[in-house]
PDB file of C-alpha atoms in Angstrom:
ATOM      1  CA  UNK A   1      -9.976 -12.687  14.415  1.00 37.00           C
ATOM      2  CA  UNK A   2      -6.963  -9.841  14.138  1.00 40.00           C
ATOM      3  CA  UNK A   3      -5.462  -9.125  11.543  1.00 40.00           C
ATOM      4  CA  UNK A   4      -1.752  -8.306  12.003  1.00 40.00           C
ATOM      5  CA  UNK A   5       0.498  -6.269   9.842  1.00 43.00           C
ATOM      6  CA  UNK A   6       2.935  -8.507   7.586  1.00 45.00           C
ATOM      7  CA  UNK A   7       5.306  -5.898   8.948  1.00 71.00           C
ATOM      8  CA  UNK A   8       4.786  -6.987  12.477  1.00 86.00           C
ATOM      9  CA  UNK A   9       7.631  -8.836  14.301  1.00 91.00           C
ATOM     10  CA  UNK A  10       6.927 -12.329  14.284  1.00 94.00           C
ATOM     11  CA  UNK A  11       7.652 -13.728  17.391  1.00 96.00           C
ATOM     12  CA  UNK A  12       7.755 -18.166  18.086  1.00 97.00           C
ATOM     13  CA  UNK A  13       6.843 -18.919  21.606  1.00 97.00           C
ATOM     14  CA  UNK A  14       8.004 -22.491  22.574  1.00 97.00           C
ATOM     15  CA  UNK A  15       6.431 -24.091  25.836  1.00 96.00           C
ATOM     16  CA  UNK A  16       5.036 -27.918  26.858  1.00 95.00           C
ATOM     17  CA  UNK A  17       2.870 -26.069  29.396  1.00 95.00           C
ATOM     18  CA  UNK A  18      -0.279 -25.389  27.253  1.00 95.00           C
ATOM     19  CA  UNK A  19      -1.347 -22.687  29.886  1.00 95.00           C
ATOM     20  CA  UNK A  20       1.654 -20.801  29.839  1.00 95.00           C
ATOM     21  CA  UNK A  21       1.963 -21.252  26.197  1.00 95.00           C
ATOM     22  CA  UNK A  22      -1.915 -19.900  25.209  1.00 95.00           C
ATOM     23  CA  UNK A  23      -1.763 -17.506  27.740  1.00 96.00           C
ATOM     24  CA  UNK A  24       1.124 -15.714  26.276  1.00 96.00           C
ATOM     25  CA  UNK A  25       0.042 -16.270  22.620  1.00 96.00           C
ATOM     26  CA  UNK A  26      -2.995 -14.817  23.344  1.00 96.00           C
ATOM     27  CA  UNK A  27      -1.513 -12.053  24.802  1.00 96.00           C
ATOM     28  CA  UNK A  28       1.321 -11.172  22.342  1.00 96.00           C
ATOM     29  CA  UNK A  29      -1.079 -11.896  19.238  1.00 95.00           C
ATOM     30  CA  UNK A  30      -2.688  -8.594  19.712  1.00 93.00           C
ATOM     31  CA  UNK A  31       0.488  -6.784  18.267  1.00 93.00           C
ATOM     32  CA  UNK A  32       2.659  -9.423  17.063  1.00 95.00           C
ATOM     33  CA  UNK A  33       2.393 -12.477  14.667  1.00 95.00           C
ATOM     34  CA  UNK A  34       2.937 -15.273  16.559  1.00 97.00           C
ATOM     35  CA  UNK A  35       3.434 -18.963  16.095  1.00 97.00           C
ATOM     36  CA  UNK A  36       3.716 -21.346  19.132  1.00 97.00           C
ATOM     37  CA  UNK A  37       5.019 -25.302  19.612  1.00 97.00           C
ATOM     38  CA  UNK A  38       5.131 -27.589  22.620  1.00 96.00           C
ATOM     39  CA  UNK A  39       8.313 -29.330  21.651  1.00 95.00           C
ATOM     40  CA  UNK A  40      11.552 -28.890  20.465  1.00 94.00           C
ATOM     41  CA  UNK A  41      11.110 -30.701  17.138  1.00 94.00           C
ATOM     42  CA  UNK A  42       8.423 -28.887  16.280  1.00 96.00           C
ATOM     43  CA  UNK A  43      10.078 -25.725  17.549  1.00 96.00           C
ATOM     44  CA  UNK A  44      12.851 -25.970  14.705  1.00 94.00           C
ATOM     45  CA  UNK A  45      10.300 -27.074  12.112  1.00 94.00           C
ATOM     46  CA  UNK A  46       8.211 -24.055  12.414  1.00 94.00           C
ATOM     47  CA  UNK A  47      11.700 -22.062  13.028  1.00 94.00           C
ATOM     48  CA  UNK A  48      12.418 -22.797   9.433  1.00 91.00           C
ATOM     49  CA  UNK A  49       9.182 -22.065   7.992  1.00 92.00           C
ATOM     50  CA  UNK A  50       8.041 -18.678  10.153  1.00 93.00           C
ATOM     51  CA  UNK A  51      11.320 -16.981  10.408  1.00 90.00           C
ATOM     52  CA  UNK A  52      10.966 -15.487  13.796  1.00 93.00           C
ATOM     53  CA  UNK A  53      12.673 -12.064  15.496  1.00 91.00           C
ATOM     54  CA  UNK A  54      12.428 -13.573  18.908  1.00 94.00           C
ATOM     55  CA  UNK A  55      11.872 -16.530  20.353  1.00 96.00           C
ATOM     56  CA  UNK A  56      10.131 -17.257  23.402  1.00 97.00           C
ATOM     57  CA  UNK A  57      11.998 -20.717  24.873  1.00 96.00           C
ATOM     58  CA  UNK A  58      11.057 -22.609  27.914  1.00 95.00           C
ATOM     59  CA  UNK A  59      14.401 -23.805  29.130  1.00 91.00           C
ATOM     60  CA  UNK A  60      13.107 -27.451  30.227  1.00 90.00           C
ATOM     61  CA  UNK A  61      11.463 -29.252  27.314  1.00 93.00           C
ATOM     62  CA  UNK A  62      10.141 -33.039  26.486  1.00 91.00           C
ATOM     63  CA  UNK A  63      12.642 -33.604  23.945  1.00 93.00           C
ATOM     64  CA  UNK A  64      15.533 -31.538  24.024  1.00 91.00           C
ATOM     65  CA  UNK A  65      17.135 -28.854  26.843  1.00 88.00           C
ATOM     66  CA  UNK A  66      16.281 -25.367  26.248  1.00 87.00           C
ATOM     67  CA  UNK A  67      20.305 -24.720  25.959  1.00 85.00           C
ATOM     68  CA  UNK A  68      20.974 -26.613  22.973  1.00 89.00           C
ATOM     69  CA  UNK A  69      17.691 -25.715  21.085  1.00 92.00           C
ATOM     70  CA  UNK A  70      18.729 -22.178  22.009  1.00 91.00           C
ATOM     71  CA  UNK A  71      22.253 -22.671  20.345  1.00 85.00           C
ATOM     72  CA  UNK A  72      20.811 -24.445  17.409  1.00 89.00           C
ATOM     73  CA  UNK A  73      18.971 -21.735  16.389  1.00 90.00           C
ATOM     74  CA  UNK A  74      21.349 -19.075  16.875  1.00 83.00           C
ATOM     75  CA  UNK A  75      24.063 -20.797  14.234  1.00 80.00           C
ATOM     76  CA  UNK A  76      20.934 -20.389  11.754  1.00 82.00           C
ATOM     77  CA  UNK A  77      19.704 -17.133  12.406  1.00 80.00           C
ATOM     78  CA  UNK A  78      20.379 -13.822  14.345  1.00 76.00           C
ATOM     79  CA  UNK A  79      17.517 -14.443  16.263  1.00 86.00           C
ATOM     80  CA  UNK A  80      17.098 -12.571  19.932  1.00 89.00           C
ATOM     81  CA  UNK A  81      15.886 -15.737  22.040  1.00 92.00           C
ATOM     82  CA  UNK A  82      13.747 -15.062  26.021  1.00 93.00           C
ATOM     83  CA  UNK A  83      14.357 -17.540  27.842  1.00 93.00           C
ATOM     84  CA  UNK A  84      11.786 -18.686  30.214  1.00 94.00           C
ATOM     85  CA  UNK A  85      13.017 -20.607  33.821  1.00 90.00           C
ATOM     86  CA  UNK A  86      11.458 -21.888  36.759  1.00 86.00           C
ATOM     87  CA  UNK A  87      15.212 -21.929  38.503  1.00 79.00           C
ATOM     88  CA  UNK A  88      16.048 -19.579  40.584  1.00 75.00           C
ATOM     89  CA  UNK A  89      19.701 -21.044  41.018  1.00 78.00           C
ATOM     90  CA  UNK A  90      23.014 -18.535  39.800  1.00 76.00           C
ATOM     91  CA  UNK A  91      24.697 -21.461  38.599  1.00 80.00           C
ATOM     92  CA  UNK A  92      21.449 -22.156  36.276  1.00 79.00           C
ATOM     93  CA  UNK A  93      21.096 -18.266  35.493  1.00 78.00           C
ATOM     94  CA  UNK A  94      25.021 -18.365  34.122  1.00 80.00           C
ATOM     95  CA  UNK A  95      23.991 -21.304  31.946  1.00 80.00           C
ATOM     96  CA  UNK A  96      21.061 -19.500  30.452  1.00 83.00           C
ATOM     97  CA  UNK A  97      23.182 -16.875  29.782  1.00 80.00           C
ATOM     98  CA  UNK A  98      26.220 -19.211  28.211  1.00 78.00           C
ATOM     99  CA  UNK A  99      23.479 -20.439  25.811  1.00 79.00           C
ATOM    100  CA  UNK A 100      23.543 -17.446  23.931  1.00 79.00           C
ATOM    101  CA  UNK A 101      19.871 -16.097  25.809  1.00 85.00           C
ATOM    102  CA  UNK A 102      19.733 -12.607  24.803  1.00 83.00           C
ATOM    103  CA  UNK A 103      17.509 -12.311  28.403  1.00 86.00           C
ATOM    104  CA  UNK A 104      15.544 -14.461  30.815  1.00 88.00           C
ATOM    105  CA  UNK A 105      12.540 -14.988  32.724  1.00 91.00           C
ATOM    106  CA  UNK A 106      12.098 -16.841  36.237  1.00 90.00           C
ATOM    107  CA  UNK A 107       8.298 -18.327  36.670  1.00 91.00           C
ATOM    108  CA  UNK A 108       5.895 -17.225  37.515  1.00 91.00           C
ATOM    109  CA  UNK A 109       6.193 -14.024  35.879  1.00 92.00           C
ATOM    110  CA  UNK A 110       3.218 -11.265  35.126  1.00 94.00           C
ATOM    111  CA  UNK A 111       2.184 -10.502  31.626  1.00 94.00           C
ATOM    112  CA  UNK A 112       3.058  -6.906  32.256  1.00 93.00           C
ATOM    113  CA  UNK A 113       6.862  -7.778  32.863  1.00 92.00           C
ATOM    114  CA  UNK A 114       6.572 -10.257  29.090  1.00 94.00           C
ATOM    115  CA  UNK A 115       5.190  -6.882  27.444  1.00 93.00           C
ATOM    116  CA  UNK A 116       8.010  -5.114  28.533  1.00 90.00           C
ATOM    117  CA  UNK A 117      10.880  -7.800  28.212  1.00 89.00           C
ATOM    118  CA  UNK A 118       9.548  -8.400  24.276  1.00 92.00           C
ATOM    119  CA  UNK A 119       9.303  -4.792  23.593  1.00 88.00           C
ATOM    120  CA  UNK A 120      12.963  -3.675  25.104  1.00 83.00           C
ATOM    121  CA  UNK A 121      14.597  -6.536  23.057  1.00 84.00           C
ATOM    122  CA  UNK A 122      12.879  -6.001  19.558  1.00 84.00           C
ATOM    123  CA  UNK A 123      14.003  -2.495  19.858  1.00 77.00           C
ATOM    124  CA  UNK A 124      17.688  -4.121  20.312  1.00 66.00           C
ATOM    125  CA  UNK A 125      19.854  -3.329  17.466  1.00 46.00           C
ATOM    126  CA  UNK A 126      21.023  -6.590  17.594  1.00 47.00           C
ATOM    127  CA  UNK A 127      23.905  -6.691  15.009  1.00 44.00           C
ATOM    128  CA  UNK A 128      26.511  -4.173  15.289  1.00 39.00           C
ATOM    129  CA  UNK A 129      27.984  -3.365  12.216  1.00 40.00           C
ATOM    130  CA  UNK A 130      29.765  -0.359  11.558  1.00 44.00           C
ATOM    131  CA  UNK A 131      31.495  -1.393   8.318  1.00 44.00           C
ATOM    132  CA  UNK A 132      29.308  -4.065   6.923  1.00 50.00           C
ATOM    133  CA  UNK A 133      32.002  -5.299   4.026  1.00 57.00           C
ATOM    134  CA  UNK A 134      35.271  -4.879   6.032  1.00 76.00           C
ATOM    135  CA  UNK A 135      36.995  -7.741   6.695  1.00 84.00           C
ATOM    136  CA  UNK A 136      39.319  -7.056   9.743  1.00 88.00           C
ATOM    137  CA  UNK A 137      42.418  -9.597  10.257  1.00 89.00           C
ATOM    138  CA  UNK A 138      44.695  -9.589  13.533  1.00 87.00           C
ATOM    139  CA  UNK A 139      47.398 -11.722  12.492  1.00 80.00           C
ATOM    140  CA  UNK A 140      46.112 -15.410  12.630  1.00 88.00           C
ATOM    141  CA  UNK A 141      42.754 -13.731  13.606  1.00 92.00           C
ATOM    142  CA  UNK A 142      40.260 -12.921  10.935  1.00 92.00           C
ATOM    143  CA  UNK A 143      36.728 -11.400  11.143  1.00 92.00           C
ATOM    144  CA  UNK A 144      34.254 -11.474   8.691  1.00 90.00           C
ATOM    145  CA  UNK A 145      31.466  -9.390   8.877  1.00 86.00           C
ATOM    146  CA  UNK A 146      29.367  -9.534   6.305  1.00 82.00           C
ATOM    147  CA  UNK A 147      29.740 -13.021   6.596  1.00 82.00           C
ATOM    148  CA  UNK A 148      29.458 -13.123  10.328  1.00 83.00           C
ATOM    149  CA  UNK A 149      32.683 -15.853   9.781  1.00 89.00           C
ATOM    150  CA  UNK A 150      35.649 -15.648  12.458  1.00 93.00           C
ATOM    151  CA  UNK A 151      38.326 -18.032  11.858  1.00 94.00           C
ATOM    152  CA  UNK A 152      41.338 -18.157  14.473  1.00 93.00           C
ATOM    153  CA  UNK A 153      44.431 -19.919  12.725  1.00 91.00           C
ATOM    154  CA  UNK A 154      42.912 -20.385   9.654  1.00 90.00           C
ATOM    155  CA  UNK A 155      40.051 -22.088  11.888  1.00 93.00           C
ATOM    156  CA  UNK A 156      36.339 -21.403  11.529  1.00 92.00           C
ATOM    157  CA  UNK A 157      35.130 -20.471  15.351  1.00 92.00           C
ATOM    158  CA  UNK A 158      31.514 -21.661  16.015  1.00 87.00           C
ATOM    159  CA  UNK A 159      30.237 -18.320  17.630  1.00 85.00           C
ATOM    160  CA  UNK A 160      26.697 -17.594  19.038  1.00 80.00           C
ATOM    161  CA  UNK A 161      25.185 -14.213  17.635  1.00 77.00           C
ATOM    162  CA  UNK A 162      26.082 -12.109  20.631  1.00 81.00           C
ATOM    163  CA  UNK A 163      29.532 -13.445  21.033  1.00 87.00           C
ATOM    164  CA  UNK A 164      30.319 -12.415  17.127  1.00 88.00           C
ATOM    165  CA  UNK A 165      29.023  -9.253  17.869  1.00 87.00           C
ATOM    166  CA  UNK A 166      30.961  -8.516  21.051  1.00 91.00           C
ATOM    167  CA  UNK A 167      34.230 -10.309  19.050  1.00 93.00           C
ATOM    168  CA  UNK A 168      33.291  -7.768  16.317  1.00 91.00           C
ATOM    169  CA  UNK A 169      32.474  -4.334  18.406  1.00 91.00           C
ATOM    170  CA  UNK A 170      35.747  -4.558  20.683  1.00 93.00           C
ATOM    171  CA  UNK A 171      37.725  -5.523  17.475  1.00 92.00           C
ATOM    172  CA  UNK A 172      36.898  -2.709  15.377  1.00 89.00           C
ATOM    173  CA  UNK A 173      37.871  -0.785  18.174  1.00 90.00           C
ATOM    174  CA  UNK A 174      41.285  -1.601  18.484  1.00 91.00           C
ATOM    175  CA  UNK A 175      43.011  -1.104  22.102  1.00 92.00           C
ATOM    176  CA  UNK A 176      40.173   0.882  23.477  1.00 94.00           C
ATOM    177  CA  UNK A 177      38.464   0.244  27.282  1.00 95.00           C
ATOM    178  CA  UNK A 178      34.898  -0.374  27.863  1.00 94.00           C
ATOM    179  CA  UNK A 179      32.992  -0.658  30.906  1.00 92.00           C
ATOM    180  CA  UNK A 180      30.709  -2.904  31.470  1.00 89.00           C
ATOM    181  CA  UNK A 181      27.451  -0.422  31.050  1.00 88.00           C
ATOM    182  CA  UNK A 182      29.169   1.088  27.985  1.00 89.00           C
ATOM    183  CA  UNK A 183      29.147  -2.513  26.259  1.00 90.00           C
ATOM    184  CA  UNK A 184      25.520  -3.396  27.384  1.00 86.00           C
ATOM    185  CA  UNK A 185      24.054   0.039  25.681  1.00 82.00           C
ATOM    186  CA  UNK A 186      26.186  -0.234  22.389  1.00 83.00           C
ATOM    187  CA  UNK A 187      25.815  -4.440  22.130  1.00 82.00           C
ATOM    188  CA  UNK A 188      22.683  -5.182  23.988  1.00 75.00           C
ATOM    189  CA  UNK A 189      21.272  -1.841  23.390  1.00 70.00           C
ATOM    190  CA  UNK A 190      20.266   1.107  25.736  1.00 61.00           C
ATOM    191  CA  UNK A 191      16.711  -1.292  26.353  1.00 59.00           C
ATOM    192  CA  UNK A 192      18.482  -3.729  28.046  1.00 64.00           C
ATOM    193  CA  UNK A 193      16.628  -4.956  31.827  1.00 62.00           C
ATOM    194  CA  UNK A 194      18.548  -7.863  31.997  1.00 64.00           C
ATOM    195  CA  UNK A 195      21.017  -9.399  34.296  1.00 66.00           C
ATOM    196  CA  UNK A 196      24.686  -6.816  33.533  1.00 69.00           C
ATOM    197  CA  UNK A 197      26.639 -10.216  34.553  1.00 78.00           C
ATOM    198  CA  UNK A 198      25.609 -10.906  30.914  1.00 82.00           C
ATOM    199  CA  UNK A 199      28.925  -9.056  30.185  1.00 88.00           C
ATOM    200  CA  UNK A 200      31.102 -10.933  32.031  1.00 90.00           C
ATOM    201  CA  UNK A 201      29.628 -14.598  30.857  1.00 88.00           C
ATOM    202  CA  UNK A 202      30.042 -14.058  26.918  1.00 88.00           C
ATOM    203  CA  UNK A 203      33.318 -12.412  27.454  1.00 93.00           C
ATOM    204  CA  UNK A 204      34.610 -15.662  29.565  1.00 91.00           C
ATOM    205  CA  UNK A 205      32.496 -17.891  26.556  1.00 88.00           C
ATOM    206  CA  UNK A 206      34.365 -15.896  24.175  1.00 92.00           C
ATOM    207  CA  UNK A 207      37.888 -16.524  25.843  1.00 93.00           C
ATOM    208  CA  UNK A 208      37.198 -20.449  25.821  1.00 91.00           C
ATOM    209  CA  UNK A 209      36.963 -20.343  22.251  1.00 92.00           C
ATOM    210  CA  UNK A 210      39.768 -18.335  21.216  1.00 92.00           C
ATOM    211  CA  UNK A 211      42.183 -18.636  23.943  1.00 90.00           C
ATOM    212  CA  UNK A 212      45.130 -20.915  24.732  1.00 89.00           C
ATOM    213  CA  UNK A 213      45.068 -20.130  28.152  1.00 91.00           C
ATOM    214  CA  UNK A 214      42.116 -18.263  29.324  1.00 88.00           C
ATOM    215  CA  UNK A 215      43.812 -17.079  33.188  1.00 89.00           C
ATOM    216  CA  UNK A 216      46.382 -15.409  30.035  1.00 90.00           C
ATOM    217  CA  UNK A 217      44.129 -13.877  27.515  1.00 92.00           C
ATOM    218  CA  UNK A 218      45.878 -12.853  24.261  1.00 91.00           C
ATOM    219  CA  UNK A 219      43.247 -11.360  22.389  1.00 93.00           C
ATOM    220  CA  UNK A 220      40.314 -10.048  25.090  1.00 94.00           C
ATOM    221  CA  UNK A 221      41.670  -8.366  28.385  1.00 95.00           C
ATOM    222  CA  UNK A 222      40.128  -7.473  31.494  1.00 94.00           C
ATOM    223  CA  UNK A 223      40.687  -3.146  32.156  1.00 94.00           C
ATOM    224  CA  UNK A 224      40.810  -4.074  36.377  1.00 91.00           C
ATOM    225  CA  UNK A 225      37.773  -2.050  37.608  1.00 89.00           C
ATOM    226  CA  UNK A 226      36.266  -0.992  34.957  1.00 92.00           C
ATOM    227  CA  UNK A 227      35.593  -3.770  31.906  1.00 93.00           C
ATOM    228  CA  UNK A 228      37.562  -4.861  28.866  1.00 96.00           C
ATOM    229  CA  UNK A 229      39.309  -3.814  25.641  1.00 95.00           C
ATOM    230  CA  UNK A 230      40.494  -5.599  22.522  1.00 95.00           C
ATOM    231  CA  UNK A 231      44.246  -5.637  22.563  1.00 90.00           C
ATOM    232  CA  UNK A 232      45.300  -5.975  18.972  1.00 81.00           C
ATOM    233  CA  UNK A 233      48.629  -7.882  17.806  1.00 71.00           C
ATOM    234  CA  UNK A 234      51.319  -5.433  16.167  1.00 59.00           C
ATOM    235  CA  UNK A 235      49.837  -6.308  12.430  1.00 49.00           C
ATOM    236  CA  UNK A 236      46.285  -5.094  11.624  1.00 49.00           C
ATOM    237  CA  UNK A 237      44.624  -5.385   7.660  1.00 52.00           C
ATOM    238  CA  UNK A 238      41.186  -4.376   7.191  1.00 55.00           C
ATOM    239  CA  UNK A 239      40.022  -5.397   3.532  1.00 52.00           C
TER     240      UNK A 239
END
């Protein structure tokens, strides 16, 4: 038996294939704590229980679609979630990403490329926060960070993780242009492997949730050619 460090990041691998699932347990437990379910109810239950850093989700389970089990455990947790796919299609890759996926992986995949996929995103700083107990407010727009609350019209917005912390990074940088690359290293962090389309989905997520008319964004505009910028209203109160 190992013995693993109560200091090592506990990662919750989530698979109804027992080979996949055993073969990466096995594989991960030699530096990580790990914890492992076939389903999705189980999945949640041991969710609660083992607080994980990253979660290791096969996209098509018995019980429940990797997409909403993936949501469901982002609104509880800041937790960086791997998805794992046997699509190949770019309609189905945009849907993993629109989940909230922090990254993905298309079967079958070596256990050389999982090393390297876990490691890059635990080194993620994950939550961008340069002023943890600022509130900013645009107008009807209000962002809470320490809360990790946004509330649009005196609404509460149901954000993923990343999309609060893309809402939060642009807005704390008022008016200022980002490319694409530039968001990926200060967001996803300079580990990132992933697809960079990942950009351009949580941006357009973002929009549907905050945006009368997305072709007319108010809040989050596209810089032609080069990526995006937070265009702040005339009235701006950080508290």
């Amino acid at each position: 038996m190992v013995t693993v460090p109560t200091t090592t990041p506990k990662i919750l691998i989530v698979d109804d294939d027992f080979g996949v699932r055993n073969l990466v347990y096995r594989f991960l437990s030699r530096k990580y704590q790990i914890e492992s379910a076939a389903d999705g109810k189980t999945a949640l239950s041991l969710f609660e229980q083992f607080n994980p850093a990253l979660v290791i989700l096969d996209w098509n389970l018995p019980d429940v679609t990797g997409y909403n089990l993936c949501q469901e455990m982002q609104s509880r947790t800041n937790v960086l979630v791997l998805i794992l796919t046997s699509r190949t299609d770019e309609a189905d890759k945009i849907r993993i990403l629109s989940a909230g996926a922090d990254d993905f992986m298309t079967k079958p995949f070596s256990l050389a490329e999982v090393e390297v996929r876990v490691e890059a995103l635990l080194r993620r700083i994950r939550y961008i926060n340069p002023s943890p107990t600022q509130r900013i407010v645009f107008k009807q727009l209000a962002i809470n960070p320490e809360g990790r609350e946004v509330t649009l019209n005196d609404k509460p917005l149901a954000l993923t993780a990343l999309e609060f912390n893309i809402l939060h990074f642009l807005a704390s940088h008022p008016n200022q242009a980002w490319s694409r690359p530039q968001l990926i290293q200060k967001i996803w962090g300079c580990d990132y492997i992933g697809d960079g389309r990942v950009v351009d989905v949580h941006i357009g997520q973002l929009r549907k949730k905050m945006e009368v008319d997305t072709s007319v964004p108010e809040f989050i505009k596209t810089v032609r050619g080069y990526g995006y910028k937070f265009e702040a209203p005339d009235e701006i109160t950080n508290s």
